[in-house]
PDB file of C-alpha atoms in Angstrom:
ATOM      1  CA  MET A   1    -111.865 184.867  20.589  1.00  0.00           C
ATOM      2  CA  ASN A   2    -109.561 183.784  18.144  1.00  0.00           C
ATOM      3  CA  ILE A   3    -109.113 184.686  14.489  1.00  0.00           C
ATOM      4  CA  TYR A   4    -108.282 181.575  12.643  1.00  0.00           C
ATOM      5  CA  GLY A   5    -106.849 181.617   9.041  1.00  0.00           C
ATOM      6  CA  LYS A   6    -105.118 178.570   7.263  1.00  0.00           C
ATOM      7  CA  SER A   7    -102.018 178.578   8.658  1.00  0.00           C
ATOM      8  CA  VAL A   8    -102.363 181.458  11.632  1.00  0.00           C
ATOM      9  CA  ILE A   9    -104.193 181.906  14.693  1.00  0.00           C
ATOM     10  CA  ILE A  10    -104.950 185.540  15.464  1.00  0.00           C
ATOM     11  CA  ARG A  11    -105.569 185.666  19.300  1.00  0.00           C
ATOM     12  CA  ALA A  12    -104.728 188.375  22.428  1.00  0.00           C
ATOM     13  CA  ILE A  13    -101.804 189.259  23.261  1.00  0.00           C
ATOM     14  CA  GLU A  14    -100.653 188.208  26.648  1.00  0.00           C
ATOM     15  CA  LYS A  15     -97.922 188.829  28.891  1.00  0.00           C
ATOM     16  CA  ASN A  16     -95.392 186.434  27.618  1.00  0.00           C
ATOM     17  CA  ASP A  17     -95.589 187.897  23.987  1.00  0.00           C
ATOM     18  CA  LEU A  18     -94.337 190.887  25.318  1.00  0.00           C
ATOM     19  CA  GLU A  19     -90.273 190.204  25.109  1.00  0.00           C
ATOM     20  CA  ASP A  20     -91.008 188.559  21.565  1.00  0.00           C
ATOM     21  CA  LEU A  21     -92.681 191.583  20.500  1.00  0.00           C
ATOM     22  CA  LYS A  22     -90.108 194.039  21.781  1.00  0.00           C
ATOM     23  CA  ASP A  23     -87.295 191.806  19.726  1.00  0.00           C
ATOM     24  CA  ILE A  24     -89.510 192.888  16.334  1.00  0.00           C
ATOM     25  CA  ILE A  25     -89.947 196.337  17.721  1.00  0.00           C
ATOM     26  CA  ASN A  26     -86.273 196.994  18.175  1.00  0.00           C
ATOM     27  CA  SER A  27     -84.948 194.909  14.845  1.00  0.00           C
ATOM     28  CA  PRO A  28     -83.264 196.891  12.542  1.00  0.00           C
ATOM     29  CA  GLU A  29     -84.220 195.179   9.737  1.00  0.00           C
ATOM     30  CA  VAL A  30     -88.391 195.684  10.645  1.00  0.00           C
ATOM     31  CA  GLU A  31     -87.711 199.226  12.034  1.00  0.00           C
ATOM     32  CA  ASN A  32     -86.034 200.153   8.090  1.00  0.00           C
ATOM     33  CA  LEU A  33     -89.150 198.772   6.535  1.00  0.00           C
ATOM     34  CA  VAL A  34     -92.031 200.881   9.096  1.00  0.00           C
ATOM     35  CA  GLY A  35     -92.837 204.574   9.275  1.00  0.00           C
ATOM     36  CA  GLY A  36     -93.072 206.168  12.113  1.00  0.00           C
ATOM     37  CA  TRP A  37     -90.854 207.538  14.655  1.00  0.00           C
ATOM     38  CA  SER A  38     -89.414 204.830  16.267  1.00  0.00           C
ATOM     39  CA  PHE A  39     -86.238 203.982  19.177  1.00  0.00           C
ATOM     40  CA  PRO A  40     -85.617 200.986  21.133  1.00  0.00           C
ATOM     41  CA  VAL A  41     -88.121 200.004  23.409  1.00  0.00           C
ATOM     42  CA  ALA A  42     -87.547 198.982  26.664  1.00  0.00           C
ATOM     43  CA  THR A  43     -89.131 196.342  29.020  1.00  0.00           C
ATOM     44  CA  MET A  44     -91.150 198.655  31.439  1.00  0.00           C
ATOM     45  CA  GLN A  45     -92.352 200.732  28.268  1.00  0.00           C
ATOM     46  CA  GLN A  46     -93.264 197.521  26.467  1.00  0.00           C
ATOM     47  CA  GLU A  47     -95.492 196.345  29.942  1.00  0.00           C
ATOM     48  CA  LYS A  48     -97.140 199.841  30.165  1.00  0.00           C
ATOM     49  CA  TRP A  49     -97.814 199.635  26.324  1.00  0.00           C
ATOM     50  CA  TYR A  50     -99.460 196.630  27.106  1.00  0.00           C
ATOM     51  CA  GLU A  51    -101.561 197.613  29.850  1.00  0.00           C
ATOM     52  CA  LYS A  52    -103.155 200.365  27.896  1.00  0.00           C
ATOM     53  CA  VAL A  53    -103.933 198.728  24.771  1.00  0.00           C
ATOM     54  CA  ILE A  54    -105.834 195.546  26.257  1.00  0.00           C
ATOM     55  CA  ASN A  55    -108.429 197.636  27.644  1.00  0.00           C
ATOM     56  CA  GLU A  56    -109.135 199.788  23.885  1.00  0.00           C
ATOM     57  CA  LYS A  57    -112.612 199.060  22.713  1.00  0.00           C
ATOM     58  CA  ASP A  58    -112.215 200.277  19.304  1.00  0.00           C
ATOM     59  CA  ASN A  59    -108.517 199.288  18.780  1.00  0.00           C
ATOM     60  CA  PHE A  60    -107.560 195.855  18.518  1.00  0.00           C
ATOM     61  CA  ARG A  61    -103.950 194.673  18.659  1.00  0.00           C
ATOM     62  CA  TRP A  62    -103.566 190.633  18.250  1.00  0.00           C
ATOM     63  CA  ALA A  63    -100.623 188.555  18.174  1.00  0.00           C
ATOM     64  CA  ILE A  64     -99.831 186.574  15.113  1.00  0.00           C
ATOM     65  CA  ASP A  65     -99.099 182.722  15.559  1.00  0.00           C
ATOM     66  CA  THR A  66     -98.081 179.779  13.446  1.00  0.00           C
ATOM     67  CA  GLU A  67     -97.305 176.410  14.367  1.00  0.00           C
ATOM     68  CA  ASP A  68     -94.284 177.616  15.334  1.00  0.00           C
ATOM     69  CA  GLY A  69     -95.315 179.838  17.742  1.00  0.00           C
ATOM     70  CA  PHE A  70     -95.689 184.059  17.791  1.00  0.00           C
ATOM     71  CA  ILE A  71     -94.313 185.635  14.802  1.00  0.00           C
ATOM     72  CA  GLY A  72     -95.889 189.061  14.980  1.00  0.00           C
ATOM     73  CA  ILE A  73     -98.799 191.778  15.610  1.00  0.00           C
ATOM     74  CA  ALA A  74    -101.828 192.636  13.595  1.00  0.00           C
ATOM     75  CA  THR A  75    -103.903 195.601  14.487  1.00  0.00           C
ATOM     76  CA  LEU A  76    -107.216 196.951  13.524  1.00  0.00           C
ATOM     77  CA  GLY A  77    -108.232 200.451  14.675  1.00  0.00           C
ATOM     78  CA  PRO A  78    -108.839 202.642  15.513  1.00  0.00           C
ATOM     79  CA  ILE A  79    -112.594 201.575  14.226  1.00  0.00           C
ATOM     80  CA  ASP A  80    -114.828 204.605  12.900  1.00  0.00           C
ATOM     81  CA  TRP A  81    -118.002 202.502  13.583  1.00  0.00           C
ATOM     82  CA  LYS A  82    -120.294 205.472  12.394  1.00  0.00           C
ATOM     83  CA  ASN A  83    -118.212 205.415   8.912  1.00  0.00           C
ATOM     84  CA  ARG A  84    -117.141 201.781   9.169  1.00  0.00           C
ATOM     85  CA  ASN A  85    -114.023 201.840   8.490  1.00  0.00           C
ATOM     86  CA  ALA A  86    -111.218 201.000  10.135  1.00  0.00           C
ATOM     87  CA  PHE A  87    -106.606 201.149   9.942  1.00  0.00           C
ATOM     88  CA  HIS A  88    -105.042 197.825   9.830  1.00  0.00           C
ATOM     89  CA  GLY A  89    -101.539 196.957   9.740  1.00  0.00           C
ATOM     90  CA  ILE A  90     -99.152 193.596  10.600  1.00  0.00           C
ATOM     91  CA  LYS A  91     -95.895 193.390  11.332  1.00  0.00           C
ATOM     92  CA  ILE A  92     -94.268 189.975  11.100  1.00  0.00           C
ATOM     93  CA  GLY A  93     -90.598 189.957  13.054  1.00  0.00           C
ATOM     94  CA  PRO A  94     -88.694 186.815  12.469  1.00  0.00           C
ATOM     95  CA  LYS A  95     -87.157 186.574   9.093  1.00  0.00           C
ATOM     96  CA  ALA A  96     -87.523 182.946   8.870  1.00  0.00           C
ATOM     97  CA  SER A  97     -91.278 183.720   9.386  1.00  0.00           C
ATOM     98  CA  ARG A  98     -91.592 186.077   6.244  1.00  0.00           C
ATOM     99  CA  GLY A  99     -92.084 184.291   2.344  1.00  0.00           C
ATOM    100  CA  LYS A 100     -93.966 181.459   3.684  1.00  0.00           C
ATOM    101  CA  GLY A 101     -97.660 183.020   3.188  1.00  0.00           C
ATOM    102  CA  TYR A 102     -98.263 184.049   6.829  1.00  0.00           C
ATOM    103  CA  GLY A 103     -98.549 187.837   6.102  1.00  0.00           C
ATOM    104  CA  LYS A 104    -101.312 187.012   3.375  1.00  0.00           C
ATOM    105  CA  ASP A 105    -103.098 184.429   5.712  1.00  0.00           C
ATOM    106  CA  THR A 106    -103.046 187.144   8.151  1.00  0.00           C
ATOM    107  CA  VAL A 107    -104.581 189.687   6.104  1.00  0.00           C
ATOM    108  CA  MET A 108    -107.091 187.604   5.007  1.00  0.00           C
ATOM    109  CA  ALA A 109    -108.281 186.439   8.430  1.00  0.00           C
ATOM    110  CA  ILE A 110    -108.428 190.104   9.385  1.00  0.00           C
ATOM    111  CA  MET A 111    -110.171 191.200   6.129  1.00  0.00           C
ATOM    112  CA  LYS A 112    -112.887 187.949   7.042  1.00  0.00           C
ATOM    113  CA  TYR A 113    -113.184 189.534  10.491  1.00  0.00           C
ATOM    114  CA  ALA A 114    -113.859 193.150   9.549  1.00  0.00           C
ATOM    115  CA  PHE A 115    -115.880 192.370   6.617  1.00  0.00           C
ATOM    116  CA  GLU A 116    -118.039 189.665   7.699  1.00  0.00           C
ATOM    117  CA  GLU A 117    -118.596 190.006  11.704  1.00  0.00           C
ATOM    118  CA  LEU A 118    -117.890 193.624  12.026  1.00  0.00           C
ATOM    119  CA  GLN A 119    -119.739 194.387   8.649  1.00  0.00           C
ATOM    120  CA  LEU A 120    -117.442 197.317   7.850  1.00  0.00           C
ATOM    121  CA  GLU A 121    -117.201 199.149   4.396  1.00  0.00           C
ATOM    122  CA  ARG A 122    -113.477 199.797   4.154  1.00  0.00           C
ATOM    123  CA  LEU A 123    -110.220 198.927   5.260  1.00  0.00           C
ATOM    124  CA  TYR A 124    -106.939 201.453   5.086  1.00  0.00           C
ATOM    125  CA  GLY A 125    -103.603 201.039   6.082  1.00  0.00           C
ATOM    126  CA  SER A 126    -100.165 202.943   4.937  1.00  0.00           C
ATOM    127  CA  MET A 127     -96.664 201.607   4.143  1.00  0.00           C
ATOM    128  CA  MET A 128     -93.460 202.991   2.779  1.00  0.00           C
ATOM    129  CA  THR A 129     -93.060 203.276  -1.017  1.00  0.00           C
ATOM    130  CA  THR A 130     -89.693 201.414  -0.301  1.00  0.00           C
ATOM    131  CA  ASN A 131     -91.731 198.177   1.507  1.00  0.00           C
ATOM    132  CA  ILE A 132     -91.708 196.428  -1.393  1.00  0.00           C
ATOM    133  CA  PRO A 133     -92.572 193.094   0.539  1.00  0.00           C
ATOM    134  CA  SER A 134     -95.710 195.033   2.027  1.00  0.00           C
ATOM    135  CA  VAL A 135     -96.757 196.791  -1.114  1.00  0.00           C
ATOM    136  CA  LYS A 136     -96.797 193.231  -2.786  1.00  0.00           C
ATOM    137  CA  LEU A 137     -98.556 191.504  -0.030  1.00  0.00           C
ATOM    138  CA  TYR A 138    -101.232 194.001   0.058  1.00  0.00           C
ATOM    139  CA  GLU A 139    -102.118 194.052  -3.598  1.00  0.00           C
ATOM    140  CA  LYS A 140    -102.404 190.251  -3.467  1.00  0.00           C
ATOM    141  CA  CYS A 141    -104.860 190.737  -1.095  1.00  0.00           C
ATOM    142  CA  GLY A 142    -107.081 192.790  -3.337  1.00  0.00           C
ATOM    143  CA  TRP A 143    -105.766 196.041  -1.869  1.00  0.00           C
ATOM    144  CA  LYS A 144    -105.450 199.143  -4.154  1.00  0.00           C
ATOM    145  CA  ILE A 145    -102.657 202.187  -3.840  1.00  0.00           C
ATOM    146  CA  GLU A 146    -104.911 205.295  -3.001  1.00  0.00           C
ATOM    147  CA  GLY A 147    -102.855 207.965  -2.889  1.00  0.00           C
ATOM    148  CA  THR A 148     -99.108 208.921  -2.042  1.00  0.00           C
ATOM    149  CA  ARG A 149     -97.922 211.200   0.917  1.00  0.00           C
ATOM    150  CA  ARG A 150     -94.902 212.860  -0.399  1.00  0.00           C
ATOM    151  CA  ASN A 151     -91.676 212.940   1.668  1.00  0.00           C
ATOM    152  CA  HIS A 152     -94.214 211.759   4.662  1.00  0.00           C
ATOM    153  CA  ILE A 153     -91.706 210.063   6.606  1.00  0.00           C
ATOM    154  CA  PHE A 154     -87.965 211.282   7.573  1.00  0.00           C
ATOM    155  CA  LYS A 155     -85.961 207.988   8.204  1.00  0.00           C
ATOM    156  CA  ASN A 156     -82.278 207.286   8.028  1.00  0.00           C
ATOM    157  CA  ASN A 157     -81.609 211.059   7.271  1.00  0.00           C
ATOM    158  CA  GLU A 158     -83.905 211.376   4.238  1.00  0.00           C
ATOM    159  CA  TYR A 159     -87.778 211.847   3.323  1.00  0.00           C
ATOM    160  CA  ARG A 160     -89.472 208.595   2.082  1.00  0.00           C
ATOM    161  CA  ASP A 161     -93.002 208.762   0.408  1.00  0.00           C
ATOM    162  CA  GLN A 162     -95.861 206.542   2.152  1.00  0.00           C
ATOM    163  CA  TYR A 163     -98.188 204.745   0.146  1.00  0.00           C
ATOM    164  CA  ILE A 164    -102.447 204.970   1.716  1.00  0.00           C
ATOM    165  CA  VAL A 165    -104.277 202.109   0.567  1.00  0.00           C
ATOM    166  CA  GLY A 166    -107.303 200.457   1.028  1.00  0.00           C
ATOM    167  CA  ILE A 167    -109.782 197.760   0.330  1.00  0.00           C
ATOM    168  CA  LEU A 168    -113.663 197.926   0.439  1.00  0.00           C
ATOM    169  CA  ARG A 169    -116.307 195.565   1.175  1.00  0.00           C
ATOM    170  CA  ASP A 170    -117.426 194.868  -2.041  1.00  0.00           C
ATOM    171  CA  GLU A 171    -114.039 194.536  -3.483  1.00  0.00           C
ATOM    172  CA  TYR A 172    -113.190 191.920  -0.634  1.00  0.00           C
ATOM    173  CA  PHE A 173    -116.005 189.467  -1.786  1.00  0.00           C
ATOM    174  CA  ASP A 174    -114.976 190.149  -5.301  1.00  0.00           C
ATOM    175  CA  LEU A 175    -111.620 188.702  -4.169  1.00  0.00           C
ATOM    176  CA  LEU A 176    -113.774 185.840  -2.420  1.00  0.00           C
ATOM    177  CA  ARG A 177    -115.345 184.995  -5.972  1.00  0.00           C
ATOM    178  CA  GLU A 178    -112.202 185.114  -8.101  1.00  0.00           C
ATOM    179  CA  THR A 179    -109.406 183.186  -5.795  1.00  0.00           C
ATOM    180  CA  LYS A 180    -111.930 181.084  -3.426  1.00  0.00           C
ATOM    181  CA  TYR A 181    -109.349 181.422  -0.785  1.00  0.00           C
ATOM    182  CA  TRP A 182    -111.459 179.819   1.868  1.00  0.00           C
ATOM    183  CA  ASP A 183    -112.514 177.093   0.083  1.00  0.00           C
ATOM    184  CA  LYS A 184    -108.655 175.563  -0.626  1.00  0.00           C
TER     185      LYS A 184
END
């Protein structure tokens, strides 16, 4: 099953996406925007990762496509079914694909799936406070900054703060009433 936005299609990751995905992960520009431990990823590592994630049941990773093809990856999970919440994040790789609304459309489509199909109560995520494009994107999509983890990420020989962001099911539906996003 694919998830459709207005300008993106969110679909299963296929083996032929792995080279493009590896390029995104190995991009110094993308690496500088995201938290976590980053290191160059080799083709074999990417293939092992793919074999592991295609069978995960509560941790979804999808390819993001536009009319120009593969542009990134979206995640939803791990899903906590008891408490009805899940982590969400995206990475859009080619610089030419940024600033065109694909990120917003991806987040909106994932929220629609999570809140309307899966009936989740809350989505949450995290980003470095210096990742201004992501902060603005999630705020446009109705997410709230719920807290700050101070000196949480060590990158480029310095500590950086990380925002914890989230959105509730009711806030998503309020956003839809206000923006009529899917009606346009």
